[in-house]
PDB file of C-alpha atoms in Angstrom:
ATOM      1  CA  SER M  26     -12.669  74.387  -2.688  1.00 76.00           C
ATOM      2  CA  ALA M  27     -14.992  71.404  -2.925  1.00 85.00           C
ATOM      3  CA  VAL M  28     -16.968  70.312   0.121  1.00 92.00           C
ATOM      4  CA  ILE M  29     -17.132  66.553   0.670  1.00 95.00           C
ATOM      5  CA  SER M  30     -19.793  64.861   2.769  1.00 97.00           C
ATOM      6  CA  GLN M  31     -19.547  61.267   3.928  1.00 97.00           C
ATOM      7  CA  LYS M  32     -22.025  59.016   5.607  1.00 97.00           C
ATOM      8  CA  PRO M  33     -22.191  57.269   7.905  1.00 97.00           C
ATOM      9  CA  SER M  34     -19.774  59.269  10.033  1.00 96.00           C
ATOM     10  CA  ARG M  35     -19.325  56.238  12.251  1.00 96.00           C
ATOM     11  CA  ASP M  36     -20.744  52.782  12.681  1.00 97.00           C
ATOM     12  CA  ILE M  37     -20.300  49.652  14.727  1.00 97.00           C
ATOM     13  CA  CYS M  38     -20.539  46.522  12.625  1.00 96.00           C
ATOM     14  CA  GLN M  39     -20.670  42.817  13.227  1.00 97.00           C
ATOM     15  CA  ARG M  40     -18.044  40.482  11.848  1.00 97.00           C
ATOM     16  CA  GLY M  41     -18.999  39.046   8.477  1.00 97.00           C
ATOM     17  CA  THR M  42     -21.326  41.858   7.454  1.00 97.00           C
ATOM     18  CA  SER M  43     -20.759  44.492   4.777  1.00 98.00           C
ATOM     19  CA  LEU M  44     -21.168  48.249   4.952  1.00 98.00           C
ATOM     20  CA  THR M  45     -21.409  50.840   2.210  1.00 98.00           C
ATOM     21  CA  ILE M  46     -20.020  54.321   2.732  1.00 98.00           C
ATOM     22  CA  GLN M  47     -21.336  57.165   0.626  1.00 98.00           C
ATOM     23  CA  CYS M  48     -19.388  60.202  -0.523  1.00 98.00           C
ATOM     24  CA  GLN M  49     -21.011  63.296  -2.007  1.00 98.00           C
ATOM     25  CA  VAL M  50     -19.084  66.244  -3.446  1.00 96.00           C
ATOM     26  CA  ASP M  51     -20.773  69.623  -3.870  1.00 94.00           C
ATOM     27  CA  SER M  52     -19.233  70.163  -7.300  1.00 91.00           C
ATOM     28  CA  GLN M  53     -18.133  68.061 -10.224  1.00 89.00           C
ATOM     29  CA  VAL M  54     -14.610  66.750  -9.742  1.00 88.00           C
ATOM     30  CA  THR M  55     -12.373  64.863 -12.105  1.00 85.00           C
ATOM     31  CA  MET M  56     -10.954  62.360  -9.672  1.00 87.00           C
ATOM     32  CA  MET M  57     -12.176  60.790  -6.460  1.00 93.00           C
ATOM     33  CA  PHE M  58     -10.194  58.558  -4.131  1.00 96.00           C
ATOM     34  CA  TRP M  59     -10.758  56.329  -1.125  1.00 98.00           C
ATOM     35  CA  TYR M  60      -8.191  56.163   1.677  1.00 97.00           C
ATOM     36  CA  ARG M  61      -7.965  54.024   4.782  1.00 97.00           C
ATOM     37  CA  GLN M  62      -6.526  55.302   8.050  1.00 96.00           C
ATOM     38  CA  GLN M  63      -5.962  52.573  10.594  1.00 94.00           C
ATOM     39  CA  PRO M  64      -5.904  53.594  14.278  1.00 89.00           C
ATOM     40  CA  GLY M  65      -2.975  55.900  14.968  1.00 87.00           C
ATOM     41  CA  GLN M  66      -1.650  55.485  11.436  1.00 90.00           C
ATOM     42  CA  SER M  67      -1.246  57.516   8.291  1.00 92.00           C
ATOM     43  CA  LEU M  68      -3.437  57.474   5.207  1.00 95.00           C
ATOM     44  CA  THR M  69      -3.178  54.630   2.724  1.00 95.00           C
ATOM     45  CA  LEU M  70      -4.744  54.874  -0.707  1.00 95.00           C
ATOM     46  CA  ILE M  71      -7.227  52.065  -1.375  1.00 97.00           C
ATOM     47  CA  ALA M  72      -8.280  52.975  -4.895  1.00 97.00           C
ATOM     48  CA  THR M  73      -9.092  55.648  -7.422  1.00 95.00           C
ATOM     49  CA  ALA M  74     -12.807  55.794  -8.174  1.00 95.00           C
ATOM     50  CA  ASN M  75     -13.228  56.162 -11.921  1.00 89.00           C
ATOM     51  CA  GLN M  76     -16.441  57.574 -13.323  1.00 89.00           C
ATOM     52  CA  GLY M  77     -18.100  55.121 -15.642  1.00 85.00           C
ATOM     53  CA  SER M  78     -15.496  52.376 -15.282  1.00 87.00           C
ATOM     54  CA  GLU M  79     -13.978  50.021 -12.739  1.00 91.00           C
ATOM     55  CA  ALA M  80     -11.959  51.524  -9.914  1.00 94.00           C
ATOM     56  CA  THR M  81      -8.161  51.323  -9.961  1.00 95.00           C
ATOM     57  CA  TYR M  82      -6.933  49.513  -6.858  1.00 97.00           C
ATOM     58  CA  GLU M  83      -3.610  49.889  -5.096  1.00 95.00           C
ATOM     59  CA  SER M  84      -1.447  46.950  -4.173  1.00 94.00           C
ATOM     60  CA  GLY M  85      -2.975  45.013  -1.299  1.00 95.00           C
ATOM     61  CA  PHE M  86      -6.552  46.046  -2.016  1.00 97.00           C
ATOM     62  CA  VAL M  87      -8.975  44.072  -4.188  1.00 96.00           C
ATOM     63  CA  ILE M  88     -12.377  44.710  -5.698  1.00 97.00           C
ATOM     64  CA  ASP M  89     -14.042  41.764  -3.973  1.00 97.00           C
ATOM     65  CA  LYS M  90     -13.191  43.201  -0.569  1.00 98.00           C
ATOM     66  CA  PHE M  91     -13.661  46.897  -1.383  1.00 98.00           C
ATOM     67  CA  PRO M  92     -16.115  47.312  -4.269  1.00 97.00           C
ATOM     68  CA  ILE M  93     -16.388  50.913  -5.388  1.00 97.00           C
ATOM     69  CA  SER M  94     -18.948  52.697  -7.485  1.00 96.00           C
ATOM     70  CA  ARG M  95     -18.810  56.091  -9.130  1.00 96.00           C
ATOM     71  CA  PRO M  96     -21.938  56.696 -11.173  1.00 94.00           C
ATOM     72  CA  ASN M  97     -21.264  60.391 -11.819  1.00 93.00           C
ATOM     73  CA  LEU M  98     -18.789  63.211 -11.205  1.00 92.00           C
ATOM     74  CA  THR M  99     -20.076  64.086  -7.721  1.00 95.00           C
ATOM     75  CA  PHE M 100     -20.785  60.766  -5.998  1.00 96.00           C
ATOM     76  CA  SER M 101     -18.997  57.570  -5.027  1.00 97.00           C
ATOM     77  CA  THR M 102     -19.494  54.649  -2.689  1.00 98.00           C
ATOM     78  CA  LEU M 103     -17.071  52.288  -0.995  1.00 98.00           C
ATOM     79  CA  THR M 104     -18.269  48.957   0.382  1.00 98.00           C
ATOM     80  CA  VAL M 105     -16.242  47.120   2.990  1.00 98.00           C
ATOM     81  CA  SER M 106     -17.245  43.495   2.493  1.00 98.00           C
ATOM     82  CA  ASN M 107     -17.253  40.553   4.877  1.00 97.00           C
ATOM     83  CA  MET M 108     -15.781  42.687   7.624  1.00 97.00           C
ATOM     84  CA  SER M 109     -13.391  41.484  10.295  1.00 97.00           C
ATOM     85  CA  PRO M 110     -11.969  43.391  13.291  1.00 96.00           C
ATOM     86  CA  GLU M 111      -8.878  44.184  11.176  1.00 96.00           C
ATOM     87  CA  ASP M 112     -11.118  46.386   9.002  1.00 97.00           C
ATOM     88  CA  SER M 113     -11.741  48.739  11.921  1.00 97.00           C
ATOM     89  CA  SER M 114     -10.456  52.007  10.507  1.00 97.00           C
ATOM     90  CA  ILE M 115     -11.382  55.445   9.338  1.00 97.00           C
ATOM     91  CA  TYR M 116     -12.294  55.435   5.653  1.00 98.00           C
ATOM     92  CA  LEU M 117     -11.791  58.765   3.931  1.00 98.00           C
ATOM     93  CA  CYS M 118     -13.159  59.978   0.635  1.00 97.00           C
ATOM     94  CA  SER M 119     -11.164  62.601  -1.208  1.00 95.00           C
ATOM     95  CA  ALA M 120     -11.393  64.525  -4.449  1.00 93.00           C
ATOM     96  CA  ARG M 121      -8.828  66.257  -6.566  1.00 87.00           C
ATOM     97  CA  ASP M 122      -9.682  69.894  -6.432  1.00 71.00           C
ATOM     98  CA  ARG M 123      -8.127  72.883  -8.075  1.00 64.00           C
ATOM     99  CA  GLY M 124      -6.451  75.119  -5.544  1.00 54.00           C
ATOM    100  CA  SER M 125      -3.849  77.763  -6.090  1.00 49.00           C
ATOM    101  CA  GLY M 126      -3.791  76.895  -9.767  1.00 49.00           C
ATOM    102  CA  ALA M 127      -2.894  73.262  -9.308  1.00 60.00           C
ATOM    103  CA  ASN M 128      -4.465  70.044  -8.149  1.00 67.00           C
ATOM    104  CA  VAL M 129      -4.710  69.320  -4.442  1.00 81.00           C
ATOM    105  CA  LEU M 130      -6.682  66.752  -2.459  1.00 88.00           C
ATOM    106  CA  THR M 131      -9.713  67.723  -0.405  1.00 91.00           C
ATOM    107  CA  PHE M 132     -11.002  65.230   2.166  1.00 95.00           C
ATOM    108  CA  GLY M 133     -14.282  64.366   3.747  1.00 96.00           C
ATOM    109  CA  ALA M 134     -14.512  64.043   7.530  1.00 96.00           C
ATOM    110  CA  GLY M 135     -14.188  60.274   7.291  1.00 96.00           C
ATOM    111  CA  SER M 136     -16.270  57.275   8.282  1.00 97.00           C
ATOM    112  CA  ARG M 137     -15.064  55.567  11.437  1.00 96.00           C
ATOM    113  CA  LEU M 138     -15.892  51.851  11.376  1.00 97.00           C
ATOM    114  CA  THR M 139     -15.556  49.556  14.373  1.00 97.00           C
ATOM    115  CA  VAL M 140     -15.940  45.853  13.670  1.00 97.00           C
ATOM    116  CA  LEU M 141     -16.761  43.602  16.603  1.00 95.00           C
TER     117      LEU M 141
ATOM    118  CA  GLY P 105       7.961  51.497  -2.751  1.00 57.00           C
ATOM    119  CA  GLN P 106       7.827  55.194  -2.163  1.00 61.00           C
ATOM    120  CA  GLN P 107       8.002  56.176   1.463  1.00 85.00           C
ATOM    121  CA  LEU P 108       7.998  59.392   3.417  1.00 93.00           C
ATOM    122  CA  ASN P 109       9.517  59.850   6.851  1.00 95.00           C
ATOM    123  CA  GLN P 110       8.496  62.558   9.263  1.00 96.00           C
ATOM    124  CA  SER P 111      10.253  63.811  12.355  1.00 96.00           C
ATOM    125  CA  PRO P 112       9.672  64.200  15.126  1.00 96.00           C
ATOM    126  CA  GLN P 113       6.983  61.563  15.583  1.00 95.00           C
ATOM    127  CA  SER P 114       5.437  63.616  18.359  1.00 96.00           C
ATOM    128  CA  MET P 115       6.161  66.802  20.243  1.00 96.00           C
ATOM    129  CA  PHE P 116       4.940  68.593  23.315  1.00 96.00           C
ATOM    130  CA  ILE P 117       5.522  72.338  23.443  1.00 95.00           C
ATOM    131  CA  GLN P 118       4.517  75.325  25.518  1.00 96.00           C
ATOM    132  CA  GLU P 119       2.042  77.772  24.103  1.00 97.00           C
ATOM    133  CA  GLY P 120       3.897  80.586  22.358  1.00 97.00           C
ATOM    134  CA  GLU P 121       6.849  78.468  21.291  1.00 97.00           C
ATOM    135  CA  ASP P 122       7.850  77.972  17.697  1.00 97.00           C
ATOM    136  CA  VAL P 123       7.615  74.505  16.133  1.00 96.00           C
ATOM    137  CA  SER P 124       9.613  72.891  13.376  1.00 97.00           C
ATOM    138  CA  MET P 125       8.965  69.538  11.740  1.00 97.00           C
ATOM    139  CA  ASN P 126      10.308  67.944   8.615  1.00 96.00           C
ATOM    140  CA  CYS P 127       9.646  65.331   6.015  1.00 97.00           C
ATOM    141  CA  THR P 128      12.127  63.350   3.947  1.00 96.00           C
ATOM    142  CA  SER P 129      11.853  60.942   1.069  1.00 95.00           C
ATOM    143  CA  SER P 130      14.073  58.528  -0.804  1.00 91.00           C
ATOM    144  CA  SER P 131      12.382  59.651  -4.031  1.00 90.00           C
ATOM    145  CA  ILE P 132      12.075  62.978  -5.756  1.00 93.00           C
ATOM    146  CA  PHE P 133       8.697  64.680  -5.609  1.00 93.00           C
ATOM    147  CA  ASN P 134       7.501  67.623  -7.678  1.00 92.00           C
ATOM    148  CA  THR P 135       4.758  68.601  -5.257  1.00 92.00           C
ATOM    149  CA  TRP P 136       4.884  68.711  -1.475  1.00 94.00           C
ATOM    150  CA  LEU P 137       1.753  69.156   0.594  1.00 94.00           C
ATOM    151  CA  TRP P 138       1.241  69.754   4.307  1.00 97.00           C
ATOM    152  CA  TYR P 139      -2.038  68.716   5.921  1.00 97.00           C
ATOM    153  CA  LYS P 140      -3.401  68.971   9.453  1.00 97.00           C
ATOM    154  CA  GLN P 141      -5.885  66.508  10.912  1.00 96.00           C
ATOM    155  CA  ASP P 142      -7.973  67.314  13.955  1.00 95.00           C
ATOM    156  CA  PRO P 143      -9.584  64.473  15.931  1.00 88.00           C
ATOM    157  CA  GLY P 144     -12.672  63.163  14.177  1.00 88.00           C
ATOM    158  CA  GLU P 145     -12.001  65.130  11.027  1.00 92.00           C
ATOM    159  CA  GLY P 146     -10.381  64.566   7.672  1.00 94.00           C
ATOM    160  CA  PRO P 147      -7.031  66.154   6.814  1.00 95.00           C
ATOM    161  CA  VAL P 148      -7.155  69.796   5.794  1.00 95.00           C
ATOM    162  CA  LEU P 149      -4.600  71.282   3.418  1.00 93.00           C
ATOM    163  CA  LEU P 150      -2.330  73.876   5.026  1.00 95.00           C
ATOM    164  CA  ILE P 151       0.267  74.625   2.369  1.00 94.00           C
ATOM    165  CA  ALA P 152       1.086  73.339  -1.121  1.00 92.00           C
ATOM    166  CA  LEU P 153       4.583  73.648  -2.616  1.00 94.00           C
ATOM    167  CA  TYR P 154       5.329  73.228  -6.313  1.00 92.00           C
ATOM    168  CA  LYS P 155       8.909  74.377  -6.947  1.00 93.00           C
ATOM    169  CA  ALA P 156      12.242  73.361  -5.468  1.00 94.00           C
ATOM    170  CA  GLY P 157      13.395  76.018  -3.018  1.00 94.00           C
ATOM    171  CA  GLU P 158       9.933  77.531  -2.733  1.00 94.00           C
ATOM    172  CA  LEU P 159       9.128  79.089   0.635  1.00 96.00           C
ATOM    173  CA  THR P 160       5.427  79.667   1.281  1.00 95.00           C
ATOM    174  CA  SER P 161       3.590  81.101   4.272  1.00 96.00           C
ATOM    175  CA  ASN P 162       0.018  80.765   5.482  1.00 94.00           C
ATOM    176  CA  GLY P 163      -0.437  82.945   8.547  1.00 96.00           C
ATOM    177  CA  ARG P 164       1.840  81.608  11.282  1.00 97.00           C
ATOM    178  CA  LEU P 165       2.796  78.619   9.145  1.00 97.00           C
ATOM    179  CA  THR P 166       5.764  78.542   6.791  1.00 98.00           C
ATOM    180  CA  ALA P 167       6.810  75.610   4.628  1.00 97.00           C
ATOM    181  CA  GLN P 168       9.713  75.070   2.266  1.00 97.00           C
ATOM    182  CA  PHE P 169      10.266  72.729  -0.658  1.00 96.00           C
ATOM    183  CA  GLY P 170      13.791  71.347  -0.333  1.00 95.00           C
ATOM    184  CA  ILE P 171      16.349  72.017  -3.056  1.00 95.00           C
ATOM    185  CA  THR P 172      16.993  68.297  -3.542  1.00 94.00           C
ATOM    186  CA  ARG P 173      13.231  67.724  -4.019  1.00 94.00           C
ATOM    187  CA  LYS P 174      13.508  64.994  -1.388  1.00 95.00           C
ATOM    188  CA  ASP P 175      12.511  66.967   1.670  1.00 96.00           C
ATOM    189  CA  SER P 176      10.289  69.662   3.052  1.00 97.00           C
ATOM    190  CA  PHE P 177       9.820  71.354   6.380  1.00 97.00           C
ATOM    191  CA  LEU P 178       6.978  73.082   8.184  1.00 98.00           C
ATOM    192  CA  ASN P 179       7.399  75.772  10.816  1.00 98.00           C
ATOM    193  CA  ILE P 180       4.706  77.091  13.113  1.00 98.00           C
ATOM    194  CA  SER P 181       5.442  80.313  14.929  1.00 97.00           C
ATOM    195  CA  ALA P 182       3.980  81.378  18.293  1.00 97.00           C
ATOM    196  CA  SER P 183       1.970  78.187  18.802  1.00 97.00           C
ATOM    197  CA  ILE P 184      -1.545  78.334  20.240  1.00 96.00           C
ATOM    198  CA  PRO P 185      -3.752  75.576  21.695  1.00 95.00           C
ATOM    199  CA  SER P 186      -5.720  75.139  18.456  1.00 95.00           C
ATOM    200  CA  ASP P 187      -2.502  74.083  16.700  1.00 97.00           C
ATOM    201  CA  VAL P 188      -2.921  70.707  18.411  1.00 96.00           C
ATOM    202  CA  GLY P 189      -3.362  67.894  15.912  1.00 96.00           C
ATOM    203  CA  ILE P 190      -1.522  65.593  13.568  1.00 97.00           C
ATOM    204  CA  TYR P 191       0.490  67.134  10.762  1.00 98.00           C
ATOM    205  CA  PHE P 192       0.999  65.053   7.649  1.00 97.00           C
ATOM    206  CA  CYS P 193       3.373  65.769   4.834  1.00 97.00           C
ATOM    207  CA  ALA P 194       2.469  64.359   1.442  1.00 95.00           C
ATOM    208  CA  GLY P 195       4.304  64.122  -1.843  1.00 93.00           C
ATOM    209  CA  GLN P 196       3.317  63.724  -5.432  1.00 91.00           C
ATOM    210  CA  LYS P 197       5.581  63.025  -8.389  1.00 88.00           C
ATOM    211  CA  THR P 198       3.343  64.499 -11.070  1.00 82.00           C
ATOM    212  CA  SER P 199      -0.112  66.075 -11.075  1.00 74.00           C
ATOM    213  CA  TYR P 200      -1.592  62.755 -12.144  1.00 75.00           C
ATOM    214  CA  ASP P 201       0.265  60.552  -9.678  1.00 81.00           C
ATOM    215  CA  LYS P 202      -1.182  59.339  -6.426  1.00 86.00           C
ATOM    216  CA  VAL P 203      -0.436  61.355  -3.297  1.00 90.00           C
ATOM    217  CA  ILE P 204       1.786  59.574  -0.765  1.00 92.00           C
ATOM    218  CA  PHE P 205       1.365  60.497   2.903  1.00 94.00           C
ATOM    219  CA  GLY P 206       3.967  60.492   5.642  1.00 95.00           C
ATOM    220  CA  PRO P 207       3.323  58.883   9.038  1.00 95.00           C
ATOM    221  CA  GLY P 208       2.514  62.212  10.682  1.00 96.00           C
ATOM    222  CA  THR P 209       3.792  64.377  13.519  1.00 97.00           C
ATOM    223  CA  SER P 210       1.534  64.658  16.541  1.00 96.00           C
ATOM    224  CA  LEU P 211       1.654  68.102  18.121  1.00 97.00           C
ATOM    225  CA  SER P 212       0.486  68.868  21.655  1.00 96.00           C
ATOM    226  CA  VAL P 213       0.471  72.440  22.962  1.00 95.00           C
ATOM    227  CA  ILE P 214       0.539  73.018  26.686  1.00 92.00           C
ATOM    228  CA  PRO P 215      -1.308  76.211  27.666  1.00 89.00           C
TER     229      PRO P 215
END
């Protein structure tokens, strides 16, 4: 299965600043996704990163706050803009990977952001 | 919107005991997935289920896709300390739909 690398793995950020998280997959994948996991919570899909076009955002998430790029089939970035303490979360990159003959999600280790 | 419920929310068991947890939904799913997340890591797929009634094993883990397509369960036999973590169920309506995650079951194993 695909191996997904994210960086930074963690960061402490000041309120009002922006941070870009990078996600690199070791093979070409059709679909890439960004999830948020707030402390002690489950995973919530932020958006689908589309190669060559604008990302598709889920309800409650907007491009101005979470701009996403996907320049090719192996790389994507998520920016968390104008951060506030409520943005303190783990941000997870995932890719749809073929396993057991069907599509399953593979995840990176996550980027843990703490906003002061 | 679509929502998954998992029970129990957390459990503490003795090493060697068997564990059972389940996941229910108000909607029908055509794929059920079980993931485990260790601290500081992303979720890792344990078992994928694609057909109603399907029973699939992965070592000491066994999962079943409910007949109604609205539930699934995961069993762990003879638990060991490294089973500690959070277990998430996830459902998907079609191969092209987004994957919905449950709230998770936190498992602690007492040596």
